[in-house]
Amino acid sequence: MDDAQLAQVESLCETLYTGMPSSGGEKISREEAQSRLLSLQSSASFIPQCQYILDRSQSQYALLVASNSLTELISSHWNNFTIAQRIDIRNYVLGYLANNGPTLQDFVTLSLIKLVCRITKLGWFDDSTHRELTDDVTKFLQATVDHCILGLKILNQLVDELNIPTSGRTLTQHRKTSVSFRDLCLFKVFQLGLTTLKQLQTRAITADHRQEVILGEQALSLTVRCLNFDFIGTNPDESTEDVGTIQAPTNWRPVLQDPGTTELLLDFYANTEPPRSNKAMEAVILICSVRRSLFPSDKEREAFLGRIMAGIRELLKNQTGLQHQDNYHQFCRLLGRLKANYQLSELVKTEGYLDWLELAASFTTQSIRNWQYSTNSIHYLLALWGRLVAAVPYVRPDSGAKGHVQALENHVLNVIECYIDSMLGSVETVLRSEGALEDPLEDDGSLMEQMDRLPTICRFQYNSVATIILAKFDPLMEKYRELMSHLMTSSTESAPQNVAQQVNVLEGQLTWLTYICGAIVGGHSWSSSRIGNGEETLDASLSKRVLQLAQGMDFRLTNSNGVGKADVKLEMAMLYYFQNFRRVYMFMWESSGSDSMSMGGMKLESVPSTKQKVYQNMFENMGLGDHTVVANLIVTKIGKNLKFWPDEHEIVSKTLDLLTDMAGGYSSSKLLLTLDTVKYLASHHTHEEFPFLNVSSNARKRTTFHAILVRLLLSPNGQDKLGITFDQFMEPIIETMSQLGALDATQLRSEAARMPLIGVFRDLRGVTMSLHNRRSYGMLFDMLEPRHLPLLSRVADLWYDQPDVMISLLRFVQEFCHNKANRVNFDQSSPNGILLFRATSDVVCAFGRRALNASAPTSGDIYKSKYKGMSLALSIINSALGGNYVCFGVFALYNDPALENALDVSLKMALGIPLEHVVAYPKLSSSVFGFIEIIFRNHIKTTLALDTSVFMQLMNAVHEGLQSSDAQISSMCANSIDHLATFCYENSGKDKPEVHNFNKHLAAQPDLFSSLTATLFNLLLFGPPQNHWAVMRPMLSLMLASESSFTAYKDHLMSTQDSTNQALLNESFNKLLSDVNRSLESSNRDRFTQKLTAFRVSTRGFLTL
């Protein structure tokens, strides 16, 4: 590289990162600039050019590109370098950082640091020099302040690099390096972080304020990273905020146990601003979470806990740093974490436990009162109290601080009362803010976190808590009834402003109480230790209020014919309550009704179990009737929601979820069949009765609704209990199809037919989804064939350009021809399998021909407007071809073109979509490559009879798909190659038309097998690990079909290696081929696959690219 080329590279870098070239540079697009610069990463021969850029360039962007390219080249071509070359590159970059680091932009510095750390990781076991990086960095820490900052950045990146797996390396390699780093260096790195913090604390480092801030941030980040290290290879889930147990090694004990360490971090927390202070608190949380076995005795562990508790007490007394949101959040995490890692029996024995408990309770109540600032942190505090009360049964009352149980009971009651008061008060505060404050009821994630924590805490003092809730609930219900009696059938919005405001406040407060009651009832435990202590009577008291509220809401809704609606949030809370009630109190609904059994003609009275007694006691105390009445009330509410809330997508969705869960339970589904409301639903499932079915945004919900009803209808004795047969249930749908079928082409394509078409296909799909056996599937097939199936292809031909109609149609056909649970299983003498395939073929051909001739959309989402339909059409053909219910030989025998047409149109669709688009959309690629795999598997004669140009286009698609990062796609392509190679091997030399066809293709493309062999072996040796199993499958059949291709690849690979590697490679190939027979039996395939795995592991250690 010379200065002119350097200037060109700098100009490309400026274009890439700023959009404008440097002065005098060529004006090109960012994409073109990126494409040219990526060539620097294509070969190891570009390393000198990257070094030249680093040495000579003044452009920060050029330095970044050079550094990133070096990192990529080193990672990809690691085996190309000798150990000495690797050390030279490492020393060069370290020297470059030492000389130029302080003057470089941060993004360049970080990129160079990443390069050094990557080299260190990859070369960890090559030479001791790599393992001495920590010592080399110590020199940075002892130089200038800027170098000290640089050194801390290197250590931060080094810990990350050694902790996080690198793509292309096995987990075994990663853990081996990671464990070695942990044992040799990590503790020293941790000490360097703490030492820097001590120096900052004692002002031993002379630095200005900005440098002090950066040093503090880096040192604290390093401390946190070291403590967060994956010490034992458990790969903790980084997506969760909750910390697991820190498995620190035993030699860390003196530092972690040293009071000075915790004091240092707490001092940093108290005397700095975020982000340093919250990083310091995060480090304290991690130190609190160290494993129990780290401490040699209980005494030392108790002393450690005592210091932590004392530190927390001090912070709580002084409210240190808690005015900052980040600090506050981390402090809540610390409180929540404390009980998770220490047993209550240990906490109660610590000095000042009662003070700590009082301060924690005061802090919790203060946080809850200021809910607008702490919404995302409240659940950590609730978690603390939940864990404390859950542990009470396991602690002797006379151990530890005197009266600790009574103190906990009092504080828990105060916390819960404060929580309820604050949440009820929040409603009016939010309404008065007129949008300035976020409503905590609308933050679903945070709300559910809090509800999950409540049951354990509330049930600790359930009598008192229930009394508090009822004292709030009853007056609110009274006021609400009074207001509703004034409003009568009018809507809340039409009421005078002061009345509307009162209603909004009341409904908001009732929403909170409904959520809280739902959470508590959902926390009922059927375990033997908790059952029979009378909690069910309290559940009954709370449930009675909520169900009465539901009845009141329903009464108003029905009388006003849907005008007098409650708040949406209250309806959602009611559904939450129903879900929890269903989960706890609906699993026994069948057994509770009968307390007797007959034997030999004699009726024996059986003694009800404890659970049944509790269950019956619950409904008796509720005073609303037996379980059937309560179930009917819930289902009636479901029906009203579906009838009167058609435009509220969320309510419709959650209501159907509830109905699905009820229909899915064994006992609850049996009970549903006896309810009048369910009978009404089954006999009136039309949009006239339930307007939500006619709302376009609820189209998917039509499918769910009909799937639930058919599941109930077809359950044992379902038709008898519901008083309606399957034929009668289907009448409205069949009637609609008859009306649509009678329309001429113009009428059928009119806008008036759009919603009926979408609706009928969505309904049919829902019905078909619930057909799980031959009998029920046959019932639907007999209804549709022959009268109604021709409508499907007519609609496909007329509506091909309208995605909403076509997706509904194609999804139904996809479900209808899918042979799940072997339901599509006709008698031997029945032509139905062939008729079904004909109908399927007609739909796919009608749509496919039209879609292929249609012009591509110029704007909008091309997948939705064009490719989604094609993807579904191919999925339909895949299901039909692989359904095992058609003898496809019949079509050619009787000159029926259905199969030929379907394959022809499907092939044109699969090959008509540009390959880059196929790969860009996962569902589309799955359909296309699935189709290719199935025609190679079941229709290879037809495939080989294609024109050579079309066949090669297919093979090109397979070749590309084989290299996909998606394991499913590469697996399907590998199977396609396996089918082809197996056919060639088993039919080699035979005088068959298909063999001659293949030889003709091979003559046009002689290197077909050799290119596939090379790709498969390259993927095995150098590709990502998720594809290995897929690419190994066709290797044996391919080697047997074309031995010359394998020999050619072997010779080529040998020629790229030096003499030492050639000998090793030759030995590996010999081991691979030993004891392998020339057959494709499964045992031989499995043996060869195992040998390929061993071959890959042995060769990757020395192969150079």
Short mmCIF file of N, CA, C and O in Angstrom, two decimals, residues 133-223:
data_model
loop_
_atom_site.label_atom_id
_atom_site.label_comp_id
_atom_site.label_asym_id
_atom_site.label_seq_id
_atom_site.Cartn_x
_atom_site.Cartn_y
_atom_site.Cartn_z
N LEU A 133 -0.72 -11.09 29.82
CA LEU A 133 -1.29 -9.79 29.45
C LEU A 133 -1.60 -8.95 30.69
O LEU A 133 -1.38 -7.74 30.70
N THR A 134 -2.08 -9.61 31.74
CA THR A 134 -2.40 -8.87 32.97
C THR A 134 -1.16 -8.15 33.50
O THR A 134 -1.24 -6.99 33.94
N ASP A 135 -0.01 -8.83 33.47
CA ASP A 135 1.24 -8.19 33.93
C ASP A 135 1.63 -7.03 33.03
O ASP A 135 2.08 -5.98 33.51
N ASP A 136 1.42 -7.21 31.71
CA ASP A 136 1.76 -6.13 30.77
C ASP A 136 0.86 -4.91 31.02
O ASP A 136 1.32 -3.77 30.94
N VAL A 137 -0.40 -5.17 31.32
CA VAL A 137 -1.34 -4.06 31.54
C VAL A 137 -1.00 -3.32 32.82
O VAL A 137 -1.24 -2.11 32.94
N THR A 138 -0.41 -4.02 33.80
CA THR A 138 -0.01 -3.37 35.06
C THR A 138 0.91 -2.19 34.79
O THR A 138 0.87 -1.17 35.49
N LYS A 139 1.74 -2.31 33.73
CA LYS A 139 2.64 -1.20 33.36
C LYS A 139 1.83 0.02 32.93
O LYS A 139 2.21 1.16 33.20
N PHE A 140 0.70 -0.22 32.24
CA PHE A 140 -0.19 0.89 31.87
C PHE A 140 -0.71 1.57 33.13
O PHE A 140 -0.78 2.80 33.21
N LEU A 141 -1.12 0.75 34.13
CA LEU A 141 -1.71 1.30 35.35
C LEU A 141 -0.72 2.14 36.16
O LEU A 141 -1.11 3.02 36.92
N GLN A 142 0.59 1.85 35.95
CA GLN A 142 1.62 2.57 36.72
C GLN A 142 2.16 3.79 35.98
O GLN A 142 3.00 4.52 36.51
N ALA A 143 1.71 3.98 34.72
CA ALA A 143 2.18 5.12 33.92
C ALA A 143 1.26 6.33 34.17
O ALA A 143 0.78 6.53 35.28
N THR A 144 0.99 7.11 33.13
CA THR A 144 0.17 8.32 33.29
C THR A 144 -1.29 7.95 33.59
O THR A 144 -1.68 6.79 33.43
N VAL A 145 -2.07 8.96 33.98
CA VAL A 145 -3.48 8.71 34.28
C VAL A 145 -4.22 8.21 33.05
O VAL A 145 -5.04 7.28 33.12
N ASP A 146 -3.92 8.81 31.88
CA ASP A 146 -4.58 8.37 30.64
C ASP A 146 -4.23 6.92 30.33
O ASP A 146 -5.07 6.15 29.85
N HIS A 147 -2.97 6.54 30.60
CA HIS A 147 -2.58 5.14 30.38
C HIS A 147 -3.28 4.22 31.38
O HIS A 147 -3.62 3.08 31.06
N CYS A 148 -3.47 4.73 32.58
CA CYS A 148 -4.18 3.95 33.62
C CYS A 148 -5.61 3.66 33.18
O CYS A 148 -6.11 2.54 33.31
N ILE A 149 -6.28 4.69 32.61
CA ILE A 149 -7.64 4.51 32.08
C ILE A 149 -7.63 3.46 30.98
O ILE A 149 -8.49 2.57 30.93
N LEU A 150 -6.63 3.56 30.10
CA LEU A 150 -6.48 2.62 28.99
C LEU A 150 -6.30 1.19 29.51
O LEU A 150 -6.92 0.24 29.01
N GLY A 151 -5.47 1.04 30.56
CA GLY A 151 -5.23 -0.27 31.15
C GLY A 151 -6.50 -0.88 31.73
O GLY A 151 -6.76 -2.08 31.55
N LEU A 152 -7.31 -0.05 32.40
CA LEU A 152 -8.56 -0.56 32.96
C LEU A 152 -9.54 -0.97 31.86
O LEU A 152 -10.26 -1.97 31.99
N LYS A 153 -9.54 -0.22 30.76
CA LYS A 153 -10.40 -0.59 29.62
C LYS A 153 -9.98 -1.94 29.04
O LYS A 153 -10.81 -2.77 28.68
N ILE A 154 -8.65 -2.17 28.96
CA ILE A 154 -8.15 -3.45 28.45
C ILE A 154 -8.60 -4.59 29.36
O ILE A 154 -9.07 -5.63 28.89
N LEU A 155 -8.48 -4.39 30.67
CA LEU A 155 -8.87 -5.44 31.61
C LEU A 155 -10.37 -5.72 31.56
O LEU A 155 -10.81 -6.87 31.63
N ASN A 156 -11.17 -4.66 31.41
CA ASN A 156 -12.63 -4.85 31.27
C ASN A 156 -12.96 -5.71 30.06
O ASN A 156 -13.74 -6.66 30.14
N GLN A 157 -12.33 -5.36 28.93
CA GLN A 157 -12.59 -6.10 27.69
C GLN A 157 -12.05 -7.53 27.80
O GLN A 157 -12.67 -8.48 27.30
N LEU A 158 -10.93 -7.70 28.47
CA LEU A 158 -10.32 -9.03 28.61
C LEU A 158 -11.26 -9.96 29.40
O LEU A 158 -11.47 -11.12 29.01
N VAL A 159 -11.83 -9.46 30.48
CA VAL A 159 -12.76 -10.29 31.28
C VAL A 159 -13.98 -10.65 30.44
O VAL A 159 -14.43 -11.81 30.43
N ASP A 160 -14.50 -9.67 29.68
CA ASP A 160 -15.65 -9.95 28.80
C ASP A 160 -15.30 -11.00 27.75
O ASP A 160 -16.05 -11.94 27.50
N GLU A 161 -14.14 -10.82 27.11
CA GLU A 161 -13.71 -11.70 26.02
C GLU A 161 -13.56 -13.15 26.52
O GLU A 161 -13.96 -14.09 25.85
N LEU A 162 -12.99 -13.31 27.70
CA LEU A 162 -12.77 -14.66 28.24
C LEU A 162 -14.02 -15.26 28.87
O LEU A 162 -14.08 -16.46 29.13
N ASN A 163 -15.02 -14.42 29.10
CA ASN A 163 -16.25 -14.90 29.74
C ASN A 163 -17.32 -15.27 28.73
O ASN A 163 -18.16 -16.12 28.99
N ILE A 164 -17.30 -14.62 27.55
CA ILE A 164 -18.38 -14.80 26.57
C ILE A 164 -17.87 -15.68 25.43
O ILE A 164 -16.81 -15.41 24.85
N PRO A 165 -18.60 -16.75 25.08
CA PRO A 165 -18.16 -17.64 23.97
C PRO A 165 -18.05 -16.88 22.66
O PRO A 165 -18.83 -15.98 22.37
N THR A 166 -17.03 -17.25 21.86
CA THR A 166 -16.82 -16.65 20.53
C THR A 166 -17.38 -17.61 19.49
O THR A 166 -17.17 -18.82 19.58
N SER A 167 -18.11 -17.07 18.49
CA SER A 167 -18.65 -17.93 17.45
C SER A 167 -17.50 -18.60 16.69
O SER A 167 -16.44 -17.99 16.47
N GLY A 168 -17.72 -19.85 16.30
CA GLY A 168 -16.67 -20.58 15.58
C GLY A 168 -15.83 -21.45 16.49
O GLY A 168 -15.04 -22.27 16.02
N ARG A 169 -15.96 -21.25 17.80
CA ARG A 169 -15.21 -22.09 18.75
C ARG A 169 -16.21 -22.91 19.57
O ARG A 169 -17.27 -22.43 19.92
N THR A 170 -15.83 -24.16 19.84
CA THR A 170 -16.75 -25.02 20.60
C THR A 170 -16.82 -24.55 22.04
O THR A 170 -15.92 -23.88 22.54
N LEU A 171 -17.91 -24.95 22.71
CA LEU A 171 -18.08 -24.58 24.12
C LEU A 171 -16.98 -25.20 24.98
O LEU A 171 -16.53 -24.61 25.96
N THR A 172 -16.51 -26.39 24.58
CA THR A 172 -15.42 -27.05 25.33
C THR A 172 -14.15 -26.20 25.28
O THR A 172 -13.48 -25.99 26.30
N GLN A 173 -13.80 -25.72 24.07
CA GLN A 173 -12.62 -24.86 23.92
C GLN A 173 -12.77 -23.60 24.76
O GLN A 173 -11.83 -23.16 25.43
N HIS A 174 -13.97 -23.02 24.69
CA HIS A 174 -14.21 -21.78 25.44
C HIS A 174 -14.04 -21.99 26.94
O HIS A 174 -13.37 -21.22 27.62
N ARG A 175 -14.67 -23.07 27.46
CA ARG A 175 -14.59 -23.31 28.90
C ARG A 175 -13.16 -23.62 29.35
O ARG A 175 -12.75 -23.22 30.43
N LYS A 176 -12.42 -24.32 28.51
CA LYS A 176 -11.03 -24.65 28.86
C LYS A 176 -10.22 -23.36 29.04
O LYS A 176 -9.48 -23.19 30.02
N THR A 177 -10.38 -22.43 28.10
CA THR A 177 -9.66 -21.15 28.17
C THR A 177 -10.18 -20.32 29.35
O THR A 177 -9.41 -19.73 30.11
N SER A 178 -11.51 -20.30 29.50
CA SER A 178 -12.14 -19.49 30.54
C SER A 178 -11.71 -19.95 31.94
O SER A 178 -11.39 -19.13 32.80
N VAL A 179 -11.68 -21.26 32.15
CA VAL A 179 -11.29 -21.80 33.45
C VAL A 179 -9.82 -21.50 33.75
O VAL A 179 -9.45 -21.14 34.87
N SER A 180 -8.97 -21.63 32.72
CA SER A 180 -7.55 -21.32 32.91
C SER A 180 -7.36 -19.85 33.29
O SER A 180 -6.59 -19.51 34.20
N PHE A 181 -8.10 -18.96 32.60
CA PHE A 181 -8.04 -17.52 32.90
C PHE A 181 -8.52 -17.26 34.33
O PHE A 181 -7.90 -16.49 35.08
N ARG A 182 -9.61 -17.94 34.70
CA ARG A 182 -10.15 -17.78 36.06
C ARG A 182 -9.10 -18.16 37.11
O ARG A 182 -8.90 -17.45 38.10
N ASP A 183 -8.41 -19.27 36.87
CA ASP A 183 -7.45 -19.76 37.86
C ASP A 183 -6.16 -18.96 37.91
O ASP A 183 -5.56 -18.79 38.98
N LEU A 184 -5.74 -18.44 36.73
CA LEU A 184 -4.43 -17.77 36.66
C LEU A 184 -4.50 -16.26 36.87
O LEU A 184 -3.60 -15.67 37.48
N CYS A 185 -5.55 -15.63 36.33
CA CYS A 185 -5.52 -14.16 36.23
C CYS A 185 -6.69 -13.42 36.87
O CYS A 185 -6.53 -12.25 37.25
N LEU A 186 -7.86 -14.04 36.92
CA LEU A 186 -9.07 -13.27 37.25
C LEU A 186 -8.97 -12.61 38.63
O LEU A 186 -9.34 -11.45 38.79
N PHE A 187 -8.44 -13.34 39.61
CA PHE A 187 -8.35 -12.77 40.96
C PHE A 187 -7.43 -11.56 40.96
O PHE A 187 -7.70 -10.54 41.61
N LYS A 188 -6.34 -11.65 40.20
CA LYS A 188 -5.40 -10.52 40.13
C LYS A 188 -6.07 -9.30 39.49
O LYS A 188 -5.91 -8.16 39.94
N VAL A 189 -6.87 -9.58 38.45
CA VAL A 189 -7.61 -8.49 37.76
C VAL A 189 -8.59 -7.84 38.75
O VAL A 189 -8.70 -6.61 38.82
N PHE A 190 -9.29 -8.68 39.52
CA PHE A 190 -10.25 -8.18 40.51
C PHE A 190 -9.53 -7.29 41.54
O PHE A 190 -10.01 -6.20 41.89
N GLN A 191 -8.36 -7.73 41.98
CA GLN A 191 -7.58 -6.94 42.95
C GLN A 191 -7.11 -5.63 42.35
O GLN A 191 -7.08 -4.60 43.04
N LEU A 192 -6.75 -5.64 41.06
CA LEU A 192 -6.32 -4.40 40.40
C LEU A 192 -7.47 -3.38 40.40
O LEU A 192 -7.24 -2.18 40.60
N GLY A 193 -8.70 -3.87 40.14
CA GLY A 193 -9.87 -2.98 40.17
C GLY A 193 -10.07 -2.38 41.55
O GLY A 193 -10.27 -1.16 41.69
N LEU A 194 -9.99 -3.21 42.57
CA LEU A 194 -10.17 -2.72 43.95
C LEU A 194 -9.04 -1.78 44.36
O LEU A 194 -9.27 -0.76 45.04
N THR A 195 -7.80 -2.12 43.94
CA THR A 195 -6.65 -1.25 44.27
C THR A 195 -6.83 0.13 43.68
O THR A 195 -6.56 1.15 44.34
N THR A 196 -7.29 0.18 42.43
CA THR A 196 -7.53 1.49 41.78
C THR A 196 -8.58 2.27 42.56
O THR A 196 -8.44 3.49 42.76
N LEU A 197 -9.63 1.60 43.03
CA LEU A 197 -10.66 2.27 43.81
C LEU A 197 -10.09 2.83 45.12
O LEU A 197 -10.39 3.96 45.51
N LYS A 198 -9.22 2.04 45.77
CA LYS A 198 -8.60 2.50 47.02
C LYS A 198 -7.72 3.72 46.76
O LYS A 198 -7.70 4.68 47.53
N GLN A 199 -6.98 3.68 45.64
CA GLN A 199 -6.10 4.81 45.30
C GLN A 199 -6.93 6.07 45.04
O GLN A 199 -6.53 7.18 45.41
N LEU A 200 -8.08 5.88 44.39
CA LEU A 200 -8.95 7.04 44.15
C LEU A 200 -9.51 7.56 45.47
O LEU A 200 -9.62 8.77 45.69
N GLN A 201 -9.86 6.64 46.36
CA GLN A 201 -10.42 7.02 47.65
C GLN A 201 -9.41 7.80 48.50
O GLN A 201 -9.76 8.78 49.15
N THR A 202 -8.16 7.35 48.44
CA THR A 202 -7.11 7.98 49.27
C THR A 202 -6.38 9.10 48.54
O THR A 202 -5.38 9.63 49.03
N ARG A 203 -6.85 9.42 47.31
CA ARG A 203 -6.23 10.48 46.49
C ARG A 203 -4.78 10.15 46.16
O ARG A 203 -3.96 11.05 45.98
N ALA A 204 -4.47 8.87 46.06
CA ALA A 204 -3.09 8.48 45.70
C ALA A 204 -2.83 8.72 44.21
O ALA A 204 -1.68 8.80 43.77
N ILE A 205 -3.90 8.83 43.43
CA ILE A 205 -3.77 9.12 41.99
C ILE A 205 -4.05 10.60 41.80
O ILE A 205 -5.11 11.10 42.19
N THR A 206 -3.10 11.30 41.18
CA THR A 206 -3.29 12.73 40.91
C THR A 206 -3.98 12.87 39.56
O THR A 206 -3.39 12.56 38.52
N ALA A 207 -5.23 13.26 39.57
CA ALA A 207 -5.99 13.37 38.32
C ALA A 207 -7.01 14.49 38.45
O ALA A 207 -7.40 14.87 39.56
N ASP A 208 -7.42 15.03 37.28
CA ASP A 208 -8.47 16.05 37.32
C ASP A 208 -9.83 15.34 37.49
O ASP A 208 -9.92 14.12 37.47
N HIS A 209 -10.89 16.16 37.64
CA HIS A 209 -12.21 15.59 37.97
C HIS A 209 -12.70 14.63 36.88
O HIS A 209 -13.21 13.54 37.18
N ARG A 210 -12.53 15.05 35.61
CA ARG A 210 -13.00 14.20 34.50
C ARG A 210 -12.30 12.84 34.53
O ARG A 210 -12.93 11.79 34.39
N GLN A 211 -10.99 12.85 34.74
CA GLN A 211 -10.24 11.60 34.78
C GLN A 211 -10.64 10.74 35.97
O GLN A 211 -10.74 9.53 35.87
N GLU A 212 -10.90 11.40 37.11
CA GLU A 212 -11.33 10.66 38.29
C GLU A 212 -12.66 9.93 38.04
O GLU A 212 -12.84 8.78 38.44
N VAL A 213 -13.56 10.63 37.36
CA VAL A 213 -14.87 10.03 37.06
C VAL A 213 -14.69 8.81 36.16
O VAL A 213 -15.25 7.73 36.42
N ILE A 214 -13.87 8.96 35.10
CA ILE A 214 -13.65 7.84 34.17
C ILE A 214 -12.96 6.68 34.88
O ILE A 214 -13.34 5.51 34.72
N LEU A 215 -11.92 6.99 35.68
CA LEU A 215 -11.21 5.94 36.42
C LEU A 215 -12.17 5.19 37.35
O LEU A 215 -12.14 3.96 37.44
N GLY A 216 -13.02 5.94 38.06
CA GLY A 216 -13.98 5.32 38.97
C GLY A 216 -14.94 4.40 38.22
O GLY A 216 -15.19 3.26 38.65
N GLU A 217 -15.47 4.90 37.09
CA GLU A 217 -16.41 4.09 36.29
C GLU A 217 -15.75 2.81 35.82
O GLU A 217 -16.32 1.72 35.91
N GLN A 218 -14.53 2.93 35.27
CA GLN A 218 -13.83 1.76 34.73
C GLN A 218 -13.48 0.76 35.83
O GLN A 218 -13.63 -0.46 35.64
N ALA A 219 -13.00 1.26 36.97
CA ALA A 219 -12.61 0.36 38.06
C ALA A 219 -13.82 -0.36 38.64
O ALA A 219 -13.77 -1.56 38.94
N LEU A 220 -14.93 0.36 38.78
CA LEU A 220 -16.15 -0.27 39.30
C LEU A 220 -16.73 -1.28 38.30
O LEU A 220 -17.18 -2.36 38.68
N SER A 221 -16.68 -0.91 37.00
CA SER A 221 -17.14 -1.84 35.96
C SER A 221 -16.32 -3.12 35.99
O SER A 221 -16.84 -4.23 35.83
N LEU A 222 -15.02 -2.97 36.20
CA LEU A 222 -14.12 -4.12 36.26
C LEU A 222 -14.46 -5.01 37.46
O LEU A 222 -14.51 -6.24 37.34
N THR A 223 -14.73 -4.38 38.60
CA THR A 223 -15.10 -5.14 39.80
C THR A 223 -16.39 -5.94 39.56
O THR A 223 -16.48 -7.13 39.88
#
